[in-house]
Amino acid sequence: MAAQDGSEVEGMEAEVTQKVPEVLCEAAGQEDTAGSEQASLTDGESTSAQPAAVSNGEESDEGKEMVDVKIIWNKNKYDLKIPLDGTGAKLKEKIHTLTGLPPAMQKVMYKGLLPEDKTLREIKVTNGAKIMVVGSTINDVLAVNTPKEVIQQEVKAEENKKEPLCRQKQHRKVLDKGKPEDVMPSIKGAKERLPTVPLSGMYNKSGGKVRLTFKLEQDQLWIGTKERTEKIPMGSIKNVVTEPIEGHEDYHMMAFQLGPTEASQYWVYWVPAQFVDAIKDTVLGKWQYF
């Protein structure tokens, strides 16, 4: 039994002895192969595949069949050369590089919606083909989706930074004339309905006397001066701006915007404070229903 075990051990030792040279030979062969590959790389004649370039380098496209296409996006046109065997997804990456439009936000059209998993060859893209792109950049989307309330708050905050109207030069020259002697009496902190008689004794921007008559039955505001009377439909008045006169807060300066821009504002000075809310409600309240 011992002899038998001894013979088995000797057989195993012989087998191991035979395998060791084989492993050494295999390792030596790998070293020779690595050496020959290194030599090839040194000579610039490497046959191993090079990794694909991630950037816009042209090396990765060498030897490939190319196709020239025209990308049209947002009224802009871009000339692009791309491998014919590239997929729709690769095309989107190229478009991203050209336009800054993320692939996820692109809708690429060529004879219908361009599939991402098919090659340009498969969908029969030819030289000179026009490829339409629809989509908005992230900044455009954020701009469109900005809540109106936020915009209004920003505008209001900007207006608050401005110099008070009564200190501005264009208004100061009228206010410096002082309060008109025949202006209607004012009641600070009070709110009253419009009087049945015209509001008179006030100044306009040129420093001339002006009176306001509210013809409710005709839905008109009459602005009267010494020279003439303008009959303004209340529906055409876009806005009313008011501000207390500094040092005389029981009187206001008031502007009626008669057109689409502030340039059309008609200014009236020394409006009694108790009628300000009634004027705004009468003019803007009716305009809101048109």
GROMACS .gro file of C-alpha atoms in nm:
model
  290
    1MET     CA    1   0.000   0.000   0.000
    2ALA     CA    2   0.288   0.231   0.086
    3ALA     CA    3   0.459   0.142  -0.240
    4GLN     CA    4   0.146   0.222  -0.430
    5ASP     CA    5   0.120   0.559  -0.263
    6GLY     CA    6   0.479   0.627  -0.340
    7SER     CA    7   0.432   0.555  -0.709
    8GLU     CA    8   0.132   0.791  -0.722
    9VAL     CA    9   0.333   1.072  -0.566
   10GLU     CA   10   0.614   1.015  -0.813
   11GLY     CA   11   0.360   1.034  -1.098
   12MET     CA   12   0.216   1.361  -0.970
   13GLU     CA   13   0.565   1.509  -0.933
   14ALA     CA   14   0.644   1.412  -1.291
   15GLU     CA   15   0.321   1.573  -1.413
   16VAL     CA   16   0.393   1.897  -1.229
   17THR     CA   17   0.748   1.894  -1.363
   18GLN     CA   18   0.611   1.868  -1.716
   19LYS     CA   19   0.360   2.157  -1.667
   20VAL     CA   20   0.609   2.404  -1.523
   21PRO     CA   21   0.815   2.431  -1.845
   22GLU     CA   22   0.488   2.470  -2.039
   23VAL     CA   23   0.379   2.766  -1.822
   24LEU     CA   24   0.722   2.924  -1.849
   25CYS     CA   25   0.717   2.884  -2.225
   26GLU     CA   26   0.370   3.039  -2.245
   27ALA     CA   27   0.478   3.337  -2.036
   28ALA     CA   28   0.783   3.381  -2.251
   29GLY     CA   29   0.563   3.378  -2.559
   30GLN     CA   30   0.344   3.652  -2.413
   31GLU     CA   31   0.650   3.863  -2.342
   32ASP     CA   32   0.764   3.816  -2.702
   33THR     CA   33   0.419   3.919  -2.827
   34ALA     CA   34   0.414   4.227  -2.602
   35GLY     CA   35   0.760   4.317  -2.723
   36SER     CA   36   0.665   4.288  -3.086
   37GLU     CA   37   0.350   4.501  -3.026
   38GLN     CA   38   0.561   4.764  -2.851
   39ALA     CA   39   0.797   4.766  -3.143
   40SER     CA   40   0.508   4.810  -3.383
   41LEU     CA   41   0.375   5.103  -3.179
   42THR     CA   42   0.720   5.261  -3.184
   43ASP     CA   43   0.736   5.231  -3.560
   44GLY     CA   44   0.387   5.386  -3.593
   45GLU     CA   45   0.253   5.067  -3.756
   46SER     CA   46   0.029   4.939  -3.477
   47THR     CA   47  -0.244   4.705  -3.596
   48SER     CA   48  -0.438   4.725  -3.268
   49ALA     CA   49  -0.765   4.925  -3.267
   50GLN     CA   50  -0.736   5.280  -3.135
   51PRO     CA   51  -0.998   5.408  -2.887
   52ALA     CA   52  -1.268   5.628  -3.041
   53ALA     CA   53  -1.216   6.000  -2.990
   54VAL     CA   54  -1.471   6.171  -2.767
   55SER     CA   55  -1.394   6.524  -2.886
   56ASN     CA   56  -1.461   6.673  -3.226
   57GLY     CA   57  -1.133   6.539  -3.362
   58GLU     CA   58  -1.137   6.400  -3.713
   59GLU     CA   59  -0.922   6.096  -3.635
   60SER     CA   60  -1.214   5.876  -3.534
   61ASP     CA   61  -1.381   5.940  -3.872
   62GLU     CA   62  -1.082   5.848  -4.086
   63GLY     CA   63  -1.152   5.576  -4.335
   64LYS     CA   64  -1.527   5.602  -4.285
   65GLU     CA   65  -1.775   5.688  -4.554
   66MET     CA   66  -1.897   6.041  -4.482
   67VAL     CA   67  -2.209   6.231  -4.577
   68ASP     CA   68  -2.256   6.609  -4.592
   69VAL     CA   69  -2.582   6.735  -4.443
   70LYS     CA   70  -2.732   7.074  -4.357
   71ILE     CA   71  -2.873   7.119  -4.006
   72ILE     CA   72  -3.153   7.377  -3.979
   73TRP     CA   73  -3.249   7.500  -3.631
   74ASN     CA   74  -3.406   7.821  -3.509
   75LYS     CA   75  -3.362   7.993  -3.849
   76ASN     CA   76  -2.991   7.905  -3.843
   77LYS     CA   77  -2.816   7.669  -4.085
   78TYR     CA   78  -2.512   7.455  -4.006
   79ASP     CA   79  -2.305   7.242  -4.245
   80LEU     CA   80  -2.207   6.908  -4.094
   81LYS     CA   81  -2.005   6.610  -4.217
   82ILE     CA   82  -2.083   6.288  -4.032
   83PRO     CA   83  -2.017   5.914  -4.087
   84LEU     CA   84  -2.291   5.752  -4.291
   85ASP     CA   85  -2.290   5.456  -4.052
   86GLY     CA   86  -2.335   5.681  -3.746
   87THR     CA   87  -2.662   5.648  -3.558
   88GLY     CA   88  -2.930   5.907  -3.498
   89ALA     CA   89  -2.806   5.933  -3.139
   90LYS     CA   90  -2.457   6.025  -3.264
   91LEU     CA   91  -2.610   6.286  -3.492
   92LYS     CA   92  -2.785   6.441  -3.191
   93GLU     CA   93  -2.451   6.466  -3.012
   94LYS     CA   94  -2.305   6.651  -3.310
   95ILE     CA   95  -2.606   6.884  -3.316
   96HIS     CA   96  -2.552   6.951  -2.945
   97THR     CA   97  -2.194   7.057  -3.022
   98LEU     CA   98  -2.313   7.290  -3.299
   99THR     CA   99  -2.613   7.450  -3.130
  100GLY     CA  100  -2.584   7.392  -2.756
  101LEU     CA  101  -2.921   7.218  -2.769
  102PRO     CA  102  -2.914   6.908  -2.539
  103PRO     CA  103  -2.998   6.579  -2.717
  104ALA     CA  104  -3.288   6.514  -2.480
  105MET     CA  105  -3.449   6.840  -2.591
  106GLN     CA  106  -3.403   6.781  -2.964
  107LYS     CA  107  -3.667   6.667  -3.211
  108VAL     CA  108  -3.477   6.578  -3.529
  109MET     CA  109  -3.679   6.550  -3.849
  110TYR     CA  110  -3.578   6.379  -4.174
  111LYS     CA  111  -3.863   6.219  -4.365
  112GLY     CA  112  -4.038   6.205  -4.031
  113LEU     CA  113  -3.896   6.176  -3.679
  114LEU     CA  114  -3.536   6.050  -3.701
  115PRO     CA  115  -3.484   5.727  -3.500
  116GLU     CA  116  -3.188   5.727  -3.262
  117ASP     CA  117  -3.104   5.357  -3.299
  118LYS     CA  118  -3.077   5.349  -3.680
  119THR     CA  119  -2.783   5.462  -3.891
  120LEU     CA  120  -2.800   5.741  -4.142
  121ARG     CA  121  -2.740   5.481  -4.414
  122GLU     CA  122  -3.043   5.283  -4.300
  123ILE     CA  123  -3.271   5.583  -4.319
  124LYS     CA  124  -3.120   5.676  -4.657
  125VAL     CA  125  -2.961   6.010  -4.573
  126THR     CA  126  -2.781   6.146  -4.881
  127ASN     CA  127  -2.534   6.426  -4.947
  128GLY     CA  128  -2.693   6.768  -4.920
  129ALA     CA  129  -2.985   6.639  -4.714
  130LYS     CA  130  -3.162   6.901  -4.500
  131ILE     CA  131  -3.225   6.789  -4.144
  132MET     CA  132  -3.469   6.995  -3.939
  133VAL     CA  133  -3.420   7.034  -3.565
  134VAL     CA  134  -3.688   7.156  -3.325
  135GLY     CA  135  -3.620   7.236  -2.961
  136SER     CA  136  -3.536   7.504  -2.706
  137THR     CA  137  -3.227   7.550  -2.494
  138ILE     CA  138  -3.254   7.523  -2.116
  139ASN     CA  139  -3.221   7.902  -2.079
  140ASP     CA  140  -3.507   7.956  -2.325
  141VAL     CA  141  -3.730   7.716  -2.133
  142LEU     CA  142  -3.653   7.882  -1.801
  143ALA     CA  143  -3.726   8.224  -1.948
  144VAL     CA  144  -4.064   8.114  -2.083
  145ASN     CA  145  -4.161   7.937  -1.760
  146THR     CA  146  -4.076   8.226  -1.530
  147PRO     CA  147  -4.400   8.299  -1.342
  148LYS     CA  148  -4.568   8.629  -1.427
  149GLU     CA  149  -4.587   8.707  -1.056
  150VAL     CA  150  -4.208   8.693  -1.032
  151ILE     CA  151  -4.168   8.925  -1.332
  152GLN     CA  152  -4.419   9.170  -1.185
  153GLN     CA  153  -4.236   9.167  -0.852
  154GLU     CA  154  -3.907   9.236  -1.024
  155VAL     CA  155  -4.060   9.526  -1.219
  156LYS     CA  156  -4.215   9.668  -0.904
  157ALA     CA  157  -3.885   9.639  -0.715
  158GLU     CA  158  -3.710   9.819  -1.000
  159GLU     CA  159  -3.970  10.095  -0.993
  160ASN     CA  160  -3.920  10.136  -0.619
  161LYS     CA  161  -3.553  10.206  -0.679
  162LYS     CA  162  -3.638  10.496  -0.908
  163GLU     CA  163  -3.646  10.854  -0.792
  164PRO     CA  164  -3.993  10.967  -0.677
  165LEU     CA  165  -4.191  11.124  -0.959
  166CYS     CA  166  -4.236  11.454  -0.779
  167ARG     CA  167  -3.856  11.496  -0.762
  168GLN     CA  168  -3.797  11.437  -1.130
  169LYS     CA  169  -3.701  11.744  -1.330
  170GLN     CA  170  -3.988  11.719  -1.578
  171HIS     CA  171  -4.243  11.736  -1.295
  172ARG     CA  172  -4.049  11.965  -1.065
  173LYS     CA  173  -4.083  12.262  -1.301
  174VAL     CA  174  -4.463  12.242  -1.269
  175LEU     CA  175  -4.476  12.168  -0.897
  176ASP     CA  176  -4.236  12.453  -0.820
  177LYS     CA  177  -4.509  12.695  -0.932
  178GLY     CA  178  -4.684  12.605  -0.610
  179LYS     CA  179  -5.041  12.507  -0.537
  180PRO     CA  180  -5.296  12.686  -0.757
  181GLU     CA  181  -5.509  12.936  -0.570
  182ASP     CA  182  -5.834  12.810  -0.721
  183VAL     CA  183  -5.766  12.436  -0.675
  184MET     CA  184  -6.044  12.236  -0.510
  185PRO     CA  185  -6.007  12.173  -0.135
  186SER     CA  186  -5.852  11.840  -0.033
  187ILE     CA  187  -5.918  11.601   0.254
  188LYS     CA  188  -5.618  11.385   0.343
  189GLY     CA  189  -5.696  11.022   0.424
  190ALA     CA  190  -6.057  11.049   0.302
  191LYS     CA  191  -6.223  10.868   0.011
  192GLU     CA  192  -6.514  11.027  -0.170
  193ARG     CA  193  -6.716  10.964  -0.483
  194LEU     CA  194  -6.656  11.182  -0.786
  195PRO     CA  195  -6.827  11.516  -0.758
  196THR     CA  196  -7.107  11.603  -0.994
  197VAL     CA  197  -6.912  11.910  -1.107
  198PRO     CA  198  -6.578  11.907  -1.296
  199LEU     CA  199  -6.254  11.882  -1.100
  200SER     CA  200  -6.090  12.216  -1.174
  201GLY     CA  201  -5.804  12.445  -1.076
  202MET     CA  202  -5.530  12.188  -1.160
  203TYR     CA  203  -5.221  12.216  -1.384
  204ASN     CA  204  -5.117  12.006  -1.682
  205LYS     CA  205  -4.759  11.931  -1.783
  206SER     CA  206  -4.716  12.260  -1.965
  207GLY     CA  207  -4.826  12.450  -1.654
  208GLY     CA  208  -5.163  12.548  -1.799
  209LYS     CA  209  -5.491  12.516  -1.614
  210VAL     CA  210  -5.688  12.195  -1.671
  211ARG     CA  211  -6.018  12.050  -1.555
  212LEU     CA  212  -6.147  11.690  -1.557
  213THR     CA  213  -6.509  11.603  -1.630
  214PHE     CA  214  -6.628  11.243  -1.600
  215LYS     CA  215  -6.915  11.183  -1.840
  216LEU     CA  216  -7.029  10.845  -1.710
  217GLU     CA  217  -7.341  10.831  -1.927
  218GLN     CA  218  -7.119  10.868  -2.235
  219ASP     CA  219  -6.835  10.662  -2.090
  220GLN     CA  220  -6.593  10.946  -2.158
  221LEU     CA  221  -6.336  11.156  -1.976
  222TRP     CA  222  -6.326  11.518  -2.085
  223ILE     CA  223  -5.993  11.693  -2.041
  224GLY     CA  224  -6.050  12.063  -2.074
  225THR     CA  225  -5.799  12.345  -2.115
  226LYS     CA  226  -5.834  12.711  -2.210
  227GLU     CA  227  -5.777  12.619  -2.575
  228ARG     CA  228  -5.990  12.306  -2.620
  229THR     CA  229  -6.162  12.005  -2.464
  230GLU     CA  230  -6.046  11.651  -2.544
  231LYS     CA  231  -6.317  11.384  -2.518
  232ILE     CA  232  -6.141  11.057  -2.431
  233PRO     CA  233  -6.327  10.721  -2.434
  234MET     CA  234  -6.258  10.556  -2.101
  235GLY     CA  235  -6.199  10.227  -2.280
  236SER     CA  236  -5.892  10.376  -2.448
  237ILE     CA  237  -5.722  10.471  -2.120
  238LYS     CA  238  -5.469  10.196  -2.055
  239ASN     CA  239  -5.348  10.292  -1.709
  240VAL     CA  240  -5.362  10.553  -1.434
  241VAL     CA  241  -5.048  10.645  -1.238
  242THR     CA  242  -5.067  10.850  -0.919
  243GLU     CA  243  -4.827  10.969  -0.651
  244PRO     CA  244  -4.872  11.205  -0.354
  245ILE     CA  245  -4.697  11.538  -0.391
  246GLU     CA  246  -4.411  11.555  -0.145
  247GLY     CA  247  -4.484  11.807   0.126
  248HIS     CA  248  -4.848  11.826   0.013
  249GLU     CA  249  -4.965  11.466   0.053
  250ASP     CA  250  -5.330  11.574   0.049
  251TYR     CA  251  -5.283  11.633  -0.326
  252HIS     CA  252  -5.162  11.396  -0.596
  253MET     CA  253  -5.001  11.413  -0.936
  254MET     CA  254  -5.180  11.182  -1.181
  255ALA     CA  255  -5.118  11.050  -1.531
  256PHE     CA  256  -5.369  10.901  -1.775
  257GLN     CA  257  -5.200  10.668  -2.023
  258LEU     CA  258  -5.386  10.724  -2.350
  259GLY     CA  259  -5.179  10.487  -2.567
  260PRO     CA  260  -4.968  10.171  -2.549
  261THR     CA  261  -4.657  10.336  -2.402
  262GLU     CA  262  -4.570  10.576  -2.121
  263ALA     CA  263  -4.495  10.842  -2.381
  264SER     CA  264  -4.871  10.886  -2.419
  265GLN     CA  265  -4.926  10.982  -2.053
  266TYR     CA  266  -5.126  11.298  -1.989
  267TRP     CA  267  -5.016  11.449  -1.655
  268VAL     CA  268  -5.240  11.642  -1.418
  269TYR     CA  269  -5.109  11.806  -1.098
  270TRP     CA  270  -5.280  11.894  -0.769
  271VAL     CA  271  -5.559  11.636  -0.779
  272PRO     CA  272  -5.741  11.632  -0.440
  273ALA     CA  273  -5.645  11.311  -0.258
  274GLN     CA  274  -6.003  11.216  -0.162
  275PHE     CA  275  -6.095  11.166  -0.529
  276VAL     CA  276  -5.792  10.960  -0.639
  277ASP     CA  277  -5.939  10.615  -0.573
  278ALA     CA  278  -6.273  10.712  -0.729
  279ILE     CA  279  -6.097  10.830  -1.045
  280LYS     CA  280  -5.896  10.508  -1.076
  281ASP     CA  281  -6.199  10.290  -1.010
  282THR     CA  282  -6.408  10.482  -1.264
  283VAL     CA  283  -6.148  10.473  -1.541
  284LEU     CA  284  -5.976  10.136  -1.488
  285GLY     CA  285  -6.285   9.960  -1.358
  286LYS     CA  286  -6.469  10.028  -1.682
  287TRP     CA  287  -6.162   9.959  -1.899
  288GLN     CA  288  -6.121   9.610  -1.745
  289TYR     CA  289  -6.456   9.503  -1.893
  290PHE     CA  290  -6.370   9.601  -2.250
   0.00000   0.00000   0.00000
